[in-house]
Amino acid sequence: MFKTFNQDRTYLENKYHKTSEPFDAFNPSIYHGYDYDAATGLNDDGIKQGLAELYGQIKDLPHPVSKAKAVEFVLDNTRIDVNEHDYFIGINSWNREIAAVTISKWHEDVYSNFIPEVNAIFKDHQKAFTFDTWADYDHSVPDWNTILDLGFTGILSRARDYRKKHEQNAPLTPKQAAYFDAIEIEYTAIIRFVDRLYRYSLTKTHKKAQKISECLLQLRDGAPRNIYEAMQLMYIYFMICECIEHLRVRSIGNGLDSTLYKFYKNDIENGVFTKEEIGEFLAYFMMQFSAIGNYWGHPFYMAGTGEHGESLVNDLSYLILDVYKEIGIYNPKIQVKINYNTPTAFTDKIIDMIRNGRSSFVFMCEPGMTKAMMSLGVTYNEARTCDVKGCYEFAVRANEVSTAPLYINLLKSVNLAINNGVDTFTGKELGIKTGEHFDDFDSFYQAYLAQLSHILDISTALVDKVERYLEYINPTPMFSAVSRHSLEHMQDAYAFGSKYNNTIILHVGFASAVDSLMAVKQFVFDEQLVSFDELKTVLAQNWSGYERLRAKILNSPHKFGNNDPETDMYAAALSHWLCMKENQRPNARGGIYKAAMHSALHFRRMGAVTTATPDGRLSGEEMSKNISPVMGMDKNGITALLHSVAAVDPSLYTEDFCVDVMLHPSAVSGNDGLAAMTALLRTYMKNDGISIHFNIFDADTLRDAQLHPERYQNLQVRVCGWNVLWNNMSRDEQDMYIRRADAIR
Amino acid sequence: MTTAIISDIKRFSVHDGDGIRTTVFLKGCPLNCVWCHNPEGISPKPQLAYYKDKCLSCGECADICSAHSLSGGLHLYDREKCIGCGRCEKICLGNALKFYGRRTDVDSLVTLLLEDKDFYDNSGGGVTVSGGEPLMQADFCTELLKKLKENAIHTAVDTCGCVSKEAFVKVIPYTDIFLFDVKAISEEVHLYCTGLSNRIILENLRYIDRLGIQTEIRIPYVPDYNSGEIEKIGMFLSKLNCITKVKVLPYHNFAGSKYQSLGMKNRLPEKLPSDEDITSAVNILISYGLNAQG
């Protein structure tokens, strides 16, 4: 399929970290790949030193300008590379070094001086992880069509035009001037940086050099003309914004296939590139993200429906899949927007890849997303053509920033209710007093909601305080310049300047909480197998001496994910209660809060500091993730699981909603299996489901993989919105997957 | 209300007819195939399977039933004493007991089967009655299938064919498709493999074919047992008119632990078919003009 990619692959895999050495996914940028030419600029130490020296000059400037000057310094001075093994450029200093002289200091400033009470309150809660919060800069998706239409020069001249227009209306305030100054400095620096890359490429004589030079020259002076230049531009934007400018860019393209299609079509029609050549560029392009290796997987999305109701699946969509399949990577991860008009041939191709072990896809159903988004007051087209970002989140394309600063531990409040507001992990009173005893389940349930309400109130109050300072801590000129709305209003696009400036609340441990409530109902109140006081003892002893009771609870039919009417009723009620409290609650940025049924890595982090819970969970064990059942508790099969999931109205989740399903390979083999998976997807979509991803496993294979890791080097599992290699998981984490696989036999 | 003894219900069944289906396994089968992978379906009586490796020796079952006891901390199960009530399955903490043989009435079964209607509708699926041999409980099947048709559910009957013609006559009006097993054409081979003659089976197959009922043929392919029959099966089927599909099902021996858990003698053949065996069988059937698949 490829001419040079296979020979260059080793270089690409090692571009950002040495594959032969242990890789810390949480600290990926400590290594910079192959040796860069020292004559091209400074290494990280030099950059750090230079920034430290620059600090005196920039520390008193308005933050956007100060940050822009720091970015400018890095771009002007970092070592660069135009490598014989790569069509894409290399930046040596990609470790967000500017933070030390800008963002980290401003962050400290805000938390220590402006809102010290936030830290004080949060300190105890963070230890107990009743909730978690931080200032989030991880979820930008720029308007890629604008970027590709204008190029860096066009973006800059458009910003200058806006400035002129505003200045004609009224003199700019100092803040507004700083906003435009920062854009001017950054984009001028970016163009200078591209010029530096171009000039360096002229010194190269390798086979790729000429093509790269032509590309860089074009990008220095204008917008891309072909698909290779378009991808190079996207890559440069991504690297600068995410790895220097400190704002994660968490989708590549507004639908990679549709964003690049006009270039693809033009290139093929005019003989600029052949389909094979484009496939090869795509391979190099995708490998960049694999090489960076962020643990959460770098996302791009595909397919979906256009403004006029047309399916956006095109030849390029298929080509992207072919290349992704051929090179066999799982990072970037791919979100696939589907609707009733999505060609079955396209979804079949993906389903076939999934059942052959390529689980780094998530399907996202547009009807459900549309319904959910429209409840917030956005238009039908805004909803249907939304961007997908991060793991499963959706947002109005080019016009919405929804930050993700708050994770709520839904399970912990069960223990707070049992212990009259005291957190049993830290021993601190983090909840409110809701009573030592309860006469019936309803009173207990009310106590649980009261604890949850209390946690939501204090946590959102903290988030509101922090989010006022989002642009103070980290202004985002690079991103802002791409947003028309931001330019019109002269406000930072990530903080206040987008059309929709929203904030999300992520639900962690939903099914664990529901199962715990049901266990209290059944075993304490309905069947009275254990008294409320005794339950406290049982949990305090982490079930030790109460193994039989625990086994009974684990075997109870009242577990979320089994289409058990009573359990599903409480799940729906709890979900409704949460969403009514969260959705539409005003945030500090002129926007609103949105509910998200998505737990990222917090199902493990929060589980680690949550003691034993009534659902039979042991102290420290992970809790359920997303809308998925507790691992191993969905015993009635996939159809029952999806009915339970549909019972929790997905449309209430205005930010995201995802279920993870596990199927046995035998259930999805052959043409029948393919058709069945397609039908599952369609039924889920018809029932307003939103995101769904599949793990196809049998327990015996997983057990064998535990015993013989060497035989399963490529076995990957979907964790929570991203994939990891089986061999990189801890034994405990592996055991959880085996537990669930056992239940689906 | 007509009732039946069922051994199991499998939701999201994708290999028993088209689409996503729920398969109801009825208990009791006239045949005794050496390769049977559903041994719990052979006896018409309730049976308890005991999976020793899952047993926690907790004694919950011993507390409620004298068929179970704990001796020196180990669980003992006396199959002779079992009256087939199934209570122990519900109480078992380790999921070591699996009860095959619950008595079920049509209405409660239909309620359960309707739960997945949206999955049937979106996949062209429905409900399959299987076994054992479902038509040994033909009255129940008739009533069940009738109710399903009233709810616009696609119905399939998975049969070995070894029942009276009257049983077929009863269910035919409510059956969209038969999944009909053909194991051998030579009577002596059939007798050797299943314990019974195939005369009535082939007569029934000819009968439903004459009526024009959609039929999918399923041939378990077991090396050294019926593997020599493929040509003959092809020839026989080529003379029928209403065969929509012929599926060659490769024999597997996954059912070994089931025999053990049921206290039944495991007679499963050891030799498994190769992929080439199946391809070659499929090709032979195709050469007879049949829509054959592996």
PDB file of C-alpha atoms in Angstrom, chain A residues 554-666:
ATOM      1  CA  LEU A 554     -23.503  -9.455  44.179  1.00  0.00           C
ATOM      2  CA  ASN A 555     -25.985 -12.071  42.972  1.00  0.00           C
ATOM      3  CA  SER A 556     -28.998  -9.844  43.392  1.00  0.00           C
ATOM      4  CA  PRO A 557     -31.018  -9.270  40.226  1.00  0.00           C
ATOM      5  CA  HIS A 558     -31.365  -5.610  41.199  1.00  0.00           C
ATOM      6  CA  LYS A 559     -28.302  -4.422  39.358  1.00  0.00           C
ATOM      7  CA  PHE A 560     -28.225  -1.718  36.747  1.00  0.00           C
ATOM      8  CA  GLY A 561     -27.845  -3.061  33.225  1.00  0.00           C
ATOM      9  CA  ASN A 562     -30.180  -6.045  33.447  1.00  0.00           C
ATOM     10  CA  ASN A 563     -33.457  -4.459  32.425  1.00  0.00           C
ATOM     11  CA  ASP A 564     -34.706  -4.913  35.970  1.00  0.00           C
ATOM     12  CA  PRO A 565     -37.715  -2.605  36.137  1.00  0.00           C
ATOM     13  CA  GLU A 566     -37.240  -1.426  39.719  1.00  0.00           C
ATOM     14  CA  THR A 567     -33.523  -0.751  39.337  1.00  0.00           C
ATOM     15  CA  ASP A 568     -34.060   1.018  36.045  1.00  0.00           C
ATOM     16  CA  MET A 569     -36.759   3.155  37.625  1.00  0.00           C
ATOM     17  CA  TYR A 570     -34.368   4.396  40.309  1.00  0.00           C
ATOM     18  CA  ALA A 571     -31.604   4.846  37.723  1.00  0.00           C
ATOM     19  CA  ALA A 572     -33.905   6.977  35.611  1.00  0.00           C
ATOM     20  CA  ALA A 573     -35.073   8.944  38.644  1.00  0.00           C
ATOM     21  CA  LEU A 574     -31.557   9.627  39.898  1.00  0.00           C
ATOM     22  CA  SER A 575     -30.403  10.637  36.449  1.00  0.00           C
ATOM     23  CA  HIS A 576     -33.375  12.921  35.998  1.00  0.00           C
ATOM     24  CA  TRP A 577     -32.803  14.523  39.381  1.00  0.00           C
ATOM     25  CA  LEU A 578     -29.137  15.175  38.594  1.00  0.00           C
ATOM     26  CA  CYS A 579     -29.769  16.567  35.129  1.00  0.00           C
ATOM     27  CA  MET A 580     -32.539  18.849  36.345  1.00  0.00           C
ATOM     28  CA  LYS A 581     -30.127  20.304  38.883  1.00  0.00           C
ATOM     29  CA  GLU A 582     -27.237  20.619  36.487  1.00  0.00           C
ATOM     30  CA  ASN A 583     -28.508  21.436  33.027  1.00  0.00           C
ATOM     31  CA  GLN A 584     -29.106  25.118  32.424  1.00  0.00           C
ATOM     32  CA  ARG A 585     -27.563  26.140  35.753  1.00  0.00           C
ATOM     33  CA  PRO A 586     -25.776  29.407  34.890  1.00  0.00           C
ATOM     34  CA  ASN A 587     -21.992  29.214  34.962  1.00  0.00           C
ATOM     35  CA  ALA A 588     -19.529  32.043  35.563  1.00  0.00           C
ATOM     36  CA  ARG A 589     -18.864  32.650  31.880  1.00  0.00           C
ATOM     37  CA  GLY A 590     -22.283  33.691  30.664  1.00  0.00           C
ATOM     38  CA  GLY A 591     -23.091  30.132  29.722  1.00  0.00           C
ATOM     39  CA  ILE A 592     -24.622  27.165  31.431  1.00  0.00           C
ATOM     40  CA  TYR A 593     -23.763  23.834  32.983  1.00  0.00           C
ATOM     41  CA  LYS A 594     -24.314  20.632  31.046  1.00  0.00           C
ATOM     42  CA  ALA A 595     -24.594  17.104  32.354  1.00  0.00           C
ATOM     43  CA  ALA A 596     -22.132  14.518  31.075  1.00  0.00           C
ATOM     44  CA  MET A 597     -22.437  10.762  31.562  1.00  0.00           C
ATOM     45  CA  HIS A 598     -18.763  10.145  31.231  1.00  0.00           C
ATOM     46  CA  SER A 599     -16.217   9.416  33.882  1.00  0.00           C
ATOM     47  CA  ALA A 600     -12.776   9.570  32.169  1.00  0.00           C
ATOM     48  CA  LEU A 601     -10.148   8.052  34.462  1.00  0.00           C
ATOM     49  CA  HIS A 602     -11.971   9.131  37.612  1.00  0.00           C
ATOM     50  CA  PHE A 603     -13.898   5.869  37.939  1.00  0.00           C
ATOM     51  CA  ARG A 604     -10.585   4.477  39.091  1.00  0.00           C
ATOM     52  CA  ARG A 605      -9.144   7.495  40.871  1.00  0.00           C
ATOM     53  CA  MET A 606     -12.315   8.096  42.864  1.00  0.00           C
ATOM     54  CA  GLY A 607     -12.776   4.390  43.467  1.00  0.00           C
ATOM     55  CA  ALA A 608      -9.340   4.247  45.066  1.00  0.00           C
ATOM     56  CA  VAL A 609     -10.432   6.623  47.857  1.00  0.00           C
ATOM     57  CA  THR A 610     -13.962   5.342  48.319  1.00  0.00           C
ATOM     58  CA  THR A 611     -14.348   2.697  51.013  1.00  0.00           C
ATOM     59  CA  ALA A 612     -16.591  -0.355  50.697  1.00  0.00           C
ATOM     60  CA  THR A 613     -20.081   0.364  49.380  1.00  0.00           C
ATOM     61  CA  PRO A 614     -23.382  -1.491  49.781  1.00  0.00           C
ATOM     62  CA  ASP A 615     -23.334  -2.868  46.224  1.00  0.00           C
ATOM     63  CA  GLY A 616     -20.728  -5.390  47.296  1.00  0.00           C
ATOM     64  CA  ARG A 617     -17.813  -3.322  46.091  1.00  0.00           C
ATOM     65  CA  LEU A 618     -14.632  -3.627  48.130  1.00  0.00           C
ATOM     66  CA  SER A 619     -12.830  -0.598  49.465  1.00  0.00           C
ATOM     67  CA  GLY A 620     -10.605   0.964  46.827  1.00  0.00           C
ATOM     68  CA  GLU A 621     -12.053  -0.952  43.910  1.00  0.00           C
ATOM     69  CA  GLU A 622     -12.910   0.965  40.780  1.00  0.00           C
ATOM     70  CA  MET A 623     -16.479   2.080  40.313  1.00  0.00           C
ATOM     71  CA  SER A 624     -18.635   1.904  37.222  1.00  0.00           C
ATOM     72  CA  LYS A 625     -17.761   4.136  34.314  1.00  0.00           C
ATOM     73  CA  ASN A 626     -19.908   6.148  31.943  1.00  0.00           C
ATOM     74  CA  ILE A 627     -23.481   4.789  31.826  1.00  0.00           C
ATOM     75  CA  SER A 628     -22.072   1.265  31.869  1.00  0.00           C
ATOM     76  CA  PRO A 629     -22.943  -1.315  34.486  1.00  0.00           C
ATOM     77  CA  VAL A 630     -20.567  -2.299  37.244  1.00  0.00           C
ATOM     78  CA  MET A 631     -18.062  -4.693  35.684  1.00  0.00           C
ATOM     79  CA  GLY A 632     -19.556  -8.170  35.604  1.00  0.00           C
ATOM     80  CA  MET A 633     -23.010  -7.169  36.833  1.00  0.00           C
ATOM     81  CA  ASP A 634     -24.766  -7.158  33.455  1.00  0.00           C
ATOM     82  CA  LYS A 635     -25.787 -10.773  33.298  1.00  0.00           C
ATOM     83  CA  ASN A 636     -28.840 -10.632  31.051  1.00  0.00           C
ATOM     84  CA  GLY A 637     -27.055  -9.835  27.858  1.00  0.00           C
ATOM     85  CA  ILE A 638     -26.612  -6.912  25.564  1.00  0.00           C
ATOM     86  CA  THR A 639     -30.268  -6.290  24.759  1.00  0.00           C
ATOM     87  CA  ALA A 640     -31.170  -6.050  28.431  1.00  0.00           C
ATOM     88  CA  LEU A 641     -28.230  -3.730  29.014  1.00  0.00           C
ATOM     89  CA  LEU A 642     -29.289  -1.407  26.223  1.00  0.00           C
ATOM     90  CA  HIS A 643     -32.852  -1.327  27.552  1.00  0.00           C
ATOM     91  CA  SER A 644     -31.554  -0.241  30.946  1.00  0.00           C
ATOM     92  CA  VAL A 645     -29.413   2.387  29.298  1.00  0.00           C
ATOM     93  CA  ALA A 646     -32.362   3.697  27.301  1.00  0.00           C
ATOM     94  CA  ALA A 647     -34.407   3.843  30.495  1.00  0.00           C
ATOM     95  CA  VAL A 648     -32.010   6.560  31.634  1.00  0.00           C
ATOM     96  CA  ASP A 649     -33.113   9.162  29.143  1.00  0.00           C
ATOM     97  CA  PRO A 650     -29.927   9.894  27.141  1.00  0.00           C
ATOM     98  CA  SER A 651     -31.356  13.176  25.895  1.00  0.00           C
ATOM     99  CA  LEU A 652     -30.914  14.622  29.362  1.00  0.00           C
ATOM    100  CA  TYR A 653     -27.171  14.426  28.870  1.00  0.00           C
ATOM    101  CA  THR A 654     -26.534  17.550  26.933  1.00  0.00           C
ATOM    102  CA  GLU A 655     -22.760  17.047  26.788  1.00  0.00           C
ATOM    103  CA  ASP A 656     -22.209  13.337  26.359  1.00  0.00           C
ATOM    104  CA  PHE A 657     -23.533   9.881  27.143  1.00  0.00           C
ATOM    105  CA  CYS A 658     -21.660   6.682  26.518  1.00  0.00           C
ATOM    106  CA  VAL A 659     -22.187   3.007  27.097  1.00  0.00           C
ATOM    107  CA  ASP A 660     -19.446   0.394  26.874  1.00  0.00           C
ATOM    108  CA  VAL A 661     -20.594  -3.017  25.787  1.00  0.00           C
ATOM    109  CA  MET A 662     -18.693  -6.235  25.791  1.00  0.00           C
ATOM    110  CA  LEU A 663     -19.621  -9.028  23.433  1.00  0.00           C
ATOM    111  CA  HIS A 664     -18.357 -12.537  23.067  1.00  0.00           C
ATOM    112  CA  PRO A 665     -16.566 -13.143  19.748  1.00  0.00           C
ATOM    113  CA  SER A 666     -18.887 -16.039  18.918  1.00  0.00           C
TER     114      SER A 666
END
